[in-house]
């Protein structure tokens, strides 16, 4: 009997809609109720978050999802504009886990991965992490190359643990950076953020090279928390 209940609970959880999709539906409802027409601007993010009783992070994910569906247009420095008449039956395209879900999981897992790497990393493994940092610095202005180097940095740290399961976990989380993530980054990535990321990576590298698990854990968590703050607040 318990087994049956557990299965039912698992099925319920698996079909539960992602929060950003729920918020997106609320935004579509607001657009319809207030008769906001194509070409007209939505209230500010702050006002929308208050009106809908949601966090800025959830609101921002929802707006990006609506932009991907063609419902709204996010114009940097200007606001969010309705692009087309909202149909209540229209569904958002499936875009996977939300960016802030992924960042939350990465904070939990990669902070510990960095701490383990600091304890056990060999000189060769540390050289690989350094190589990824140098690669990212060299390709600072090239988005694709910079993204690849960023990925190499985080995977190099996971490989430094000598635990293939952790490498797989970090790689899986990285691969969850889907359409929502890249659109969010496109809108809110700045030159300042890129420089801060390089500084963060240097701090993480230094802690691992010094074989200081506490410092490595703290540096990785600080890095991912800063990215979360930047993308949720702009």
PDB file of C-alpha atoms in Angstrom:
ATOM      1  CA  UNK A   1       0.000   0.000   0.000  1.00  0.00           C
ATOM      2  CA  UNK A   2       2.780   2.394   0.935  1.00  0.00           C
ATOM      3  CA  UNK A   3       4.633   1.487  -2.211  1.00  0.00           C
ATOM      4  CA  UNK A   4       1.599   2.371  -4.288  1.00  0.00           C
ATOM      5  CA  UNK A   5       1.234   5.698  -2.514  1.00  0.00           C
ATOM      6  CA  UNK A   6       4.893   6.521  -3.082  1.00  0.00           C
ATOM      7  CA  UNK A   7       4.538   5.816  -6.791  1.00  0.00           C
ATOM      8  CA  UNK A   8       1.516   8.054  -6.956  1.00  0.00           C
ATOM      9  CA  UNK A   9       3.367  10.808  -5.158  1.00  0.00           C
ATOM     10  CA  UNK A  10       6.308  10.514  -7.561  1.00  0.00           C
ATOM     11  CA  UNK A  11       3.988  10.767 -10.542  1.00  0.00           C
ATOM     12  CA  UNK A  12       2.338  13.856  -9.064  1.00  0.00           C
ATOM     13  CA  UNK A  13       5.673  15.536  -8.500  1.00  0.00           C
ATOM     14  CA  UNK A  14       6.938  14.729 -11.987  1.00  0.00           C
ATOM     15  CA  UNK A  15       3.855  16.358 -13.576  1.00  0.00           C
ATOM     16  CA  UNK A  16       3.918  19.472 -11.415  1.00  0.00           C
ATOM     17  CA  UNK A  17       4.450  22.525 -13.674  1.00  0.00           C
ATOM     18  CA  UNK A  18       7.650  24.489 -13.278  1.00  0.00           C
ATOM     19  CA  UNK A  19       7.259  27.712 -11.320  1.00  0.00           C
ATOM     20  CA  UNK A  20       8.267  29.988 -14.185  1.00  0.00           C
ATOM     21  CA  UNK A  21       5.487  28.478 -16.323  1.00  0.00           C
ATOM     22  CA  UNK A  22       2.944  29.169 -13.569  1.00  0.00           C
ATOM     23  CA  UNK A  23       4.184  32.773 -13.334  1.00  0.00           C
ATOM     24  CA  UNK A  24       4.111  33.104 -17.136  1.00  0.00           C
ATOM     25  CA  UNK A  25       0.441  32.096 -17.106  1.00  0.00           C
ATOM     26  CA  UNK A  26      -0.209  34.751 -14.446  1.00  0.00           C
ATOM     27  CA  UNK A  27       1.460  37.373 -16.658  1.00  0.00           C
ATOM     28  CA  UNK A  28      -0.631  36.308 -19.647  1.00  0.00           C
ATOM     29  CA  UNK A  29      -3.719  36.567 -17.470  1.00  0.00           C
ATOM     30  CA  UNK A  30      -2.721  40.080 -16.381  1.00  0.00           C
ATOM     31  CA  UNK A  31      -2.151  41.151 -19.994  1.00  0.00           C
ATOM     32  CA  UNK A  32      -5.627  39.904 -20.929  1.00  0.00           C
ATOM     33  CA  UNK A  33      -7.373  41.356 -17.870  1.00  0.00           C
ATOM     34  CA  UNK A  34      -5.808  44.797 -18.234  1.00  0.00           C
ATOM     35  CA  UNK A  35      -6.169  44.687 -22.039  1.00  0.00           C
ATOM     36  CA  UNK A  36      -2.522  45.543 -22.659  1.00  0.00           C
ATOM     37  CA  UNK A  37      -2.220  45.612 -26.449  1.00  0.00           C
ATOM     38  CA  UNK A  38       0.669  44.616 -28.743  1.00  0.00           C
ATOM     39  CA  UNK A  39       3.287  47.358 -28.706  1.00  0.00           C
ATOM     40  CA  UNK A  40       2.314  48.537 -25.230  1.00  0.00           C
ATOM     41  CA  UNK A  41       4.648  48.210 -22.245  1.00  0.00           C
ATOM     42  CA  UNK A  42       4.038  46.038 -19.208  1.00  0.00           C
ATOM     43  CA  UNK A  43       4.424  47.467 -15.687  1.00  0.00           C
ATOM     44  CA  UNK A  44       7.986  47.483 -14.335  1.00  0.00           C
ATOM     45  CA  UNK A  45       9.448  44.227 -13.055  1.00  0.00           C
ATOM     46  CA  UNK A  46       9.215  45.527  -9.495  1.00  0.00           C
ATOM     47  CA  UNK A  47       5.533  46.376  -9.902  1.00  0.00           C
ATOM     48  CA  UNK A  48       4.776  43.099 -11.668  1.00  0.00           C
ATOM     49  CA  UNK A  49       6.481  41.084  -8.939  1.00  0.00           C
ATOM     50  CA  UNK A  50       4.425  42.894  -6.279  1.00  0.00           C
ATOM     51  CA  UNK A  51       1.165  42.637  -8.218  1.00  0.00           C
ATOM     52  CA  UNK A  52       1.600  38.913  -8.869  1.00  0.00           C
ATOM     53  CA  UNK A  53       3.152  38.140  -5.439  1.00  0.00           C
ATOM     54  CA  UNK A  54       6.200  36.400  -6.946  1.00  0.00           C
ATOM     55  CA  UNK A  55       9.952  36.812  -6.601  1.00  0.00           C
ATOM     56  CA  UNK A  56      11.941  38.883  -9.088  1.00  0.00           C
ATOM     57  CA  UNK A  57      13.870  35.751 -10.082  1.00  0.00           C
ATOM     58  CA  UNK A  58      10.701  33.776 -10.912  1.00  0.00           C
ATOM     59  CA  UNK A  59       9.256  36.771 -12.729  1.00  0.00           C
ATOM     60  CA  UNK A  60      12.381  37.215 -14.822  1.00  0.00           C
ATOM     61  CA  UNK A  61      12.422  33.536 -15.831  1.00  0.00           C
ATOM     62  CA  UNK A  62       8.761  33.785 -16.815  1.00  0.00           C
ATOM     63  CA  UNK A  63       9.319  36.913 -18.902  1.00  0.00           C
ATOM     64  CA  UNK A  64      12.205  35.251 -20.746  1.00  0.00           C
ATOM     65  CA  UNK A  65      10.030  32.174 -21.387  1.00  0.00           C
ATOM     66  CA  UNK A  66       7.303  34.448 -22.767  1.00  0.00           C
ATOM     67  CA  UNK A  67       9.871  36.184 -24.954  1.00  0.00           C
ATOM     68  CA  UNK A  68      10.986  32.819 -26.342  1.00  0.00           C
ATOM     69  CA  UNK A  69       7.345  32.035 -27.150  1.00  0.00           C
ATOM     70  CA  UNK A  70       6.964  35.370 -28.972  1.00  0.00           C
ATOM     71  CA  UNK A  71       4.436  36.769 -26.491  1.00  0.00           C
ATOM     72  CA  UNK A  72       6.571  39.650 -25.213  1.00  0.00           C
ATOM     73  CA  UNK A  73       9.759  41.486 -26.143  1.00  0.00           C
ATOM     74  CA  UNK A  74      12.327  42.391 -23.492  1.00  0.00           C
ATOM     75  CA  UNK A  75      14.076  45.636 -24.440  1.00  0.00           C
ATOM     76  CA  UNK A  76      17.141  46.408 -22.365  1.00  0.00           C
ATOM     77  CA  UNK A  77      16.848  49.737 -20.555  1.00  0.00           C
ATOM     78  CA  UNK A  78      13.307  50.268 -21.816  1.00  0.00           C
ATOM     79  CA  UNK A  79      11.081  47.536 -20.416  1.00  0.00           C
ATOM     80  CA  UNK A  80       8.951  44.607 -21.509  1.00  0.00           C
ATOM     81  CA  UNK A  81       6.468  45.034 -24.364  1.00  0.00           C
ATOM     82  CA  UNK A  82       3.594  42.870 -25.547  1.00  0.00           C
ATOM     83  CA  UNK A  83       4.412  41.416 -28.964  1.00  0.00           C
ATOM     84  CA  UNK A  84       1.154  39.702 -29.854  1.00  0.00           C
ATOM     85  CA  UNK A  85      -2.387  39.163 -28.676  1.00  0.00           C
ATOM     86  CA  UNK A  86      -2.325  36.697 -25.804  1.00  0.00           C
ATOM     87  CA  UNK A  87      -4.444  33.587 -26.262  1.00  0.00           C
ATOM     88  CA  UNK A  88      -5.339  31.883 -22.987  1.00  0.00           C
ATOM     89  CA  UNK A  89      -5.058  28.412 -24.543  1.00  0.00           C
ATOM     90  CA  UNK A  90      -1.587  29.005 -25.992  1.00  0.00           C
ATOM     91  CA  UNK A  91       1.151  26.980 -24.338  1.00  0.00           C
ATOM     92  CA  UNK A  92       4.756  27.892 -23.715  1.00  0.00           C
ATOM     93  CA  UNK A  93       7.374  25.853 -25.520  1.00  0.00           C
ATOM     94  CA  UNK A  94       9.136  23.329 -23.284  1.00  0.00           C
ATOM     95  CA  UNK A  95      12.468  24.872 -22.323  1.00  0.00           C
ATOM     96  CA  UNK A  96      13.554  22.665 -19.436  1.00  0.00           C
ATOM     97  CA  UNK A  97      14.739  23.603 -15.955  1.00  0.00           C
ATOM     98  CA  UNK A  98      14.742  27.262 -15.050  1.00  0.00           C
ATOM     99  CA  UNK A  99      18.117  29.057 -14.732  1.00  0.00           C
ATOM    100  CA  UNK A 100      17.643  29.699 -11.015  1.00  0.00           C
ATOM    101  CA  UNK A 101      16.760  26.053 -10.370  1.00  0.00           C
ATOM    102  CA  UNK A 102      20.038  25.089 -12.024  1.00  0.00           C
ATOM    103  CA  UNK A 103      22.029  27.733 -10.155  1.00  0.00           C
ATOM    104  CA  UNK A 104      20.560  26.558  -6.844  1.00  0.00           C
ATOM    105  CA  UNK A 105      21.611  22.972  -7.555  1.00  0.00           C
ATOM    106  CA  UNK A 106      25.044  24.106  -8.696  1.00  0.00           C
ATOM    107  CA  UNK A 107      25.602  26.081  -5.478  1.00  0.00           C
ATOM    108  CA  UNK A 108      24.845  22.979  -3.457  1.00  0.00           C
ATOM    109  CA  UNK A 109      26.905  20.517  -5.493  1.00  0.00           C
ATOM    110  CA  UNK A 110      29.780  22.505  -6.973  1.00  0.00           C
ATOM    111  CA  UNK A 111      30.711  24.139  -3.678  1.00  0.00           C
ATOM    112  CA  UNK A 112      31.370  20.688  -2.227  1.00  0.00           C
ATOM    113  CA  UNK A 113      33.087  19.553  -5.417  1.00  0.00           C
ATOM    114  CA  UNK A 114      35.494  22.498  -5.099  1.00  0.00           C
ATOM    115  CA  UNK A 115      36.177  21.596  -1.457  1.00  0.00           C
ATOM    116  CA  UNK A 116      36.955  17.976  -2.394  1.00  0.00           C
ATOM    117  CA  UNK A 117      39.188  19.140  -5.241  1.00  0.00           C
ATOM    118  CA  UNK A 118      41.111  21.326  -2.801  1.00  0.00           C
ATOM    119  CA  UNK A 119      41.796  18.292  -0.629  1.00  0.00           C
ATOM    120  CA  UNK A 120      42.901  15.828  -3.301  1.00  0.00           C
ATOM    121  CA  UNK A 121      43.870  17.702  -6.484  1.00  0.00           C
ATOM    122  CA  UNK A 122      47.222  16.735  -7.989  1.00  0.00           C
ATOM    123  CA  UNK A 123      49.616  19.262  -9.500  1.00  0.00           C
ATOM    124  CA  UNK A 124      48.517  18.093 -12.951  1.00  0.00           C
ATOM    125  CA  UNK A 125      44.839  18.616 -12.119  1.00  0.00           C
ATOM    126  CA  UNK A 126      45.555  22.110 -10.810  1.00  0.00           C
ATOM    127  CA  UNK A 127      47.438  22.872 -14.035  1.00  0.00           C
ATOM    128  CA  UNK A 128      44.316  21.880 -15.999  1.00  0.00           C
ATOM    129  CA  UNK A 129      42.180  24.275 -13.941  1.00  0.00           C
ATOM    130  CA  UNK A 130      44.731  27.044 -14.505  1.00  0.00           C
ATOM    131  CA  UNK A 131      44.700  26.306 -18.244  1.00  0.00           C
ATOM    132  CA  UNK A 132      40.920  26.782 -18.296  1.00  0.00           C
ATOM    133  CA  UNK A 133      41.248  30.118 -16.458  1.00  0.00           C
ATOM    134  CA  UNK A 134      43.885  31.337 -18.915  1.00  0.00           C
ATOM    135  CA  UNK A 135      41.729  30.186 -21.821  1.00  0.00           C
ATOM    136  CA  UNK A 136      38.772  32.140 -20.476  1.00  0.00           C
ATOM    137  CA  UNK A 137      40.900  35.258 -20.042  1.00  0.00           C
ATOM    138  CA  UNK A 138      42.313  34.905 -23.567  1.00  0.00           C
ATOM    139  CA  UNK A 139      38.831  34.623 -25.097  1.00  0.00           C
ATOM    140  CA  UNK A 140      37.227  37.219 -22.873  1.00  0.00           C
ATOM    141  CA  UNK A 141      35.439  39.045 -25.712  1.00  0.00           C
ATOM    142  CA  UNK A 142      34.340  35.957 -27.681  1.00  0.00           C
ATOM    143  CA  UNK A 143      31.047  34.600 -26.302  1.00  0.00           C
ATOM    144  CA  UNK A 144      31.284  31.059 -27.712  1.00  0.00           C
ATOM    145  CA  UNK A 145      34.937  30.550 -26.783  1.00  0.00           C
ATOM    146  CA  UNK A 146      34.420  32.154 -23.378  1.00  0.00           C
ATOM    147  CA  UNK A 147      31.453  29.862 -22.702  1.00  0.00           C
ATOM    148  CA  UNK A 148      33.512  26.808 -23.668  1.00  0.00           C
ATOM    149  CA  UNK A 149      36.372  27.867 -21.388  1.00  0.00           C
ATOM    150  CA  UNK A 150      33.923  28.488 -18.532  1.00  0.00           C
ATOM    151  CA  UNK A 151      32.585  24.951 -18.962  1.00  0.00           C
ATOM    152  CA  UNK A 152      36.134  23.556 -19.023  1.00  0.00           C
ATOM    153  CA  UNK A 153      36.918  25.396 -15.795  1.00  0.00           C
ATOM    154  CA  UNK A 154      34.051  23.843 -13.847  1.00  0.00           C
ATOM    155  CA  UNK A 155      34.570  20.375 -15.304  1.00  0.00           C
ATOM    156  CA  UNK A 156      38.314  20.561 -14.598  1.00  0.00           C
ATOM    157  CA  UNK A 157      37.521  21.140 -10.944  1.00  0.00           C
ATOM    158  CA  UNK A 158      35.166  18.150 -10.944  1.00  0.00           C
ATOM    159  CA  UNK A 159      37.818  15.977 -12.638  1.00  0.00           C
ATOM    160  CA  UNK A 160      40.319  17.081  -9.993  1.00  0.00           C
ATOM    161  CA  UNK A 161      38.241  15.198  -7.394  1.00  0.00           C
ATOM    162  CA  UNK A 162      39.037  11.896  -9.122  1.00  0.00           C
ATOM    163  CA  UNK A 163      35.332  10.977  -8.814  1.00  0.00           C
ATOM    164  CA  UNK A 164      33.702  10.252 -12.181  1.00  0.00           C
ATOM    165  CA  UNK A 165      30.192  10.415 -10.678  1.00  0.00           C
ATOM    166  CA  UNK A 166      30.824  14.017  -9.597  1.00  0.00           C
ATOM    167  CA  UNK A 167      32.153  14.834 -13.064  1.00  0.00           C
ATOM    168  CA  UNK A 168      28.929  13.443 -14.499  1.00  0.00           C
ATOM    169  CA  UNK A 169      26.803  15.460 -12.063  1.00  0.00           C
ATOM    170  CA  UNK A 170      28.551  18.738 -12.884  1.00  0.00           C
ATOM    171  CA  UNK A 171      28.376  18.018 -16.611  1.00  0.00           C
ATOM    172  CA  UNK A 172      24.661  17.244 -16.331  1.00  0.00           C
ATOM    173  CA  UNK A 173      23.997  20.527 -14.528  1.00  0.00           C
ATOM    174  CA  UNK A 174      26.021  22.440 -17.084  1.00  0.00           C
ATOM    175  CA  UNK A 175      24.000  20.882 -19.895  1.00  0.00           C
ATOM    176  CA  UNK A 176      20.797  22.116 -18.222  1.00  0.00           C
ATOM    177  CA  UNK A 177      21.785  25.644 -19.242  1.00  0.00           C
ATOM    178  CA  UNK A 178      19.219  25.702 -22.030  1.00  0.00           C
ATOM    179  CA  UNK A 179      17.330  28.321 -23.995  1.00  0.00           C
ATOM    180  CA  UNK A 180      16.103  30.194 -20.933  1.00  0.00           C
ATOM    181  CA  UNK A 181      19.614  30.473 -19.518  1.00  0.00           C
ATOM    182  CA  UNK A 182      21.203  31.746 -22.736  1.00  0.00           C
ATOM    183  CA  UNK A 183      18.441  34.291 -23.346  1.00  0.00           C
ATOM    184  CA  UNK A 184      18.712  35.513 -19.756  1.00  0.00           C
ATOM    185  CA  UNK A 185      22.481  35.810 -20.100  1.00  0.00           C
ATOM    186  CA  UNK A 186      22.091  37.625 -23.412  1.00  0.00           C
ATOM    187  CA  UNK A 187      19.961  40.289 -21.719  1.00  0.00           C
ATOM    188  CA  UNK A 188      21.801  40.695 -18.431  1.00  0.00           C
ATOM    189  CA  UNK A 189      25.425  39.701 -19.035  1.00  0.00           C
ATOM    190  CA  UNK A 190      27.619  42.796 -18.746  1.00  0.00           C
ATOM    191  CA  UNK A 191      31.299  43.608 -19.094  1.00  0.00           C
ATOM    192  CA  UNK A 192      31.414  44.086 -15.324  1.00  0.00           C
ATOM    193  CA  UNK A 193      29.945  40.615 -14.778  1.00  0.00           C
ATOM    194  CA  UNK A 194      32.511  39.048 -17.109  1.00  0.00           C
ATOM    195  CA  UNK A 195      35.361  40.704 -15.204  1.00  0.00           C
ATOM    196  CA  UNK A 196      33.881  39.626 -11.861  1.00  0.00           C
ATOM    197  CA  UNK A 197      33.597  36.051 -13.151  1.00  0.00           C
ATOM    198  CA  UNK A 198      37.288  36.023 -14.035  1.00  0.00           C
ATOM    199  CA  UNK A 199      38.135  37.304 -10.550  1.00  0.00           C
ATOM    200  CA  UNK A 200      35.889  34.642  -8.997  1.00  0.00           C
ATOM    201  CA  UNK A 201      37.573  31.895 -11.007  1.00  0.00           C
ATOM    202  CA  UNK A 202      41.008  33.090  -9.941  1.00  0.00           C
ATOM    203  CA  UNK A 203      39.884  33.025  -6.296  1.00  0.00           C
ATOM    204  CA  UNK A 204      38.561  29.469  -6.668  1.00  0.00           C
ATOM    205  CA  UNK A 205      41.762  28.354  -8.384  1.00  0.00           C
ATOM    206  CA  UNK A 206      43.917  29.921  -5.665  1.00  0.00           C
ATOM    207  CA  UNK A 207      41.966  28.157  -2.908  1.00  0.00           C
ATOM    208  CA  UNK A 208      42.246  24.779  -4.650  1.00  0.00           C
ATOM    209  CA  UNK A 209      45.943  25.266  -5.400  1.00  0.00           C
ATOM    210  CA  UNK A 210      46.468  26.128  -1.724  1.00  0.00           C
ATOM    211  CA  UNK A 211      44.648  22.903  -0.740  1.00  0.00           C
ATOM    212  CA  UNK A 212      42.216  24.904   1.399  1.00  0.00           C
ATOM    213  CA  UNK A 213      38.812  23.136   1.240  1.00  0.00           C
ATOM    214  CA  UNK A 214      36.957  25.746   3.308  1.00  0.00           C
ATOM    215  CA  UNK A 215      38.221  28.594   1.131  1.00  0.00           C
ATOM    216  CA  UNK A 216      37.443  26.669  -2.070  1.00  0.00           C
ATOM    217  CA  UNK A 217      33.892  25.927  -0.912  1.00  0.00           C
ATOM    218  CA  UNK A 218      33.366  29.564   0.070  1.00  0.00           C
ATOM    219  CA  UNK A 219      34.817  30.914  -3.193  1.00  0.00           C
ATOM    220  CA  UNK A 220      32.657  28.664  -5.389  1.00  0.00           C
ATOM    221  CA  UNK A 221      29.515  29.455  -3.414  1.00  0.00           C
ATOM    222  CA  UNK A 222      30.255  33.193  -3.555  1.00  0.00           C
ATOM    223  CA  UNK A 223      30.739  32.966  -7.323  1.00  0.00           C
ATOM    224  CA  UNK A 224      27.429  31.216  -7.989  1.00  0.00           C
ATOM    225  CA  UNK A 225      25.549  33.411  -5.499  1.00  0.00           C
ATOM    226  CA  UNK A 226      26.835  36.509  -7.280  1.00  0.00           C
ATOM    227  CA  UNK A 227      25.701  35.193 -10.668  1.00  0.00           C
ATOM    228  CA  UNK A 228      22.273  34.467  -9.171  1.00  0.00           C
ATOM    229  CA  UNK A 229      21.997  37.992  -7.738  1.00  0.00           C
ATOM    230  CA  UNK A 230      23.054  39.578 -11.017  1.00  0.00           C
ATOM    231  CA  UNK A 231      20.580  37.639 -13.147  1.00  0.00           C
ATOM    232  CA  UNK A 232      17.679  38.034 -10.702  1.00  0.00           C
ATOM    233  CA  UNK A 233      18.094  41.758 -10.054  1.00  0.00           C
ATOM    234  CA  UNK A 234      19.786  42.985 -13.220  1.00  0.00           C
TER     235      UNK A 234
END
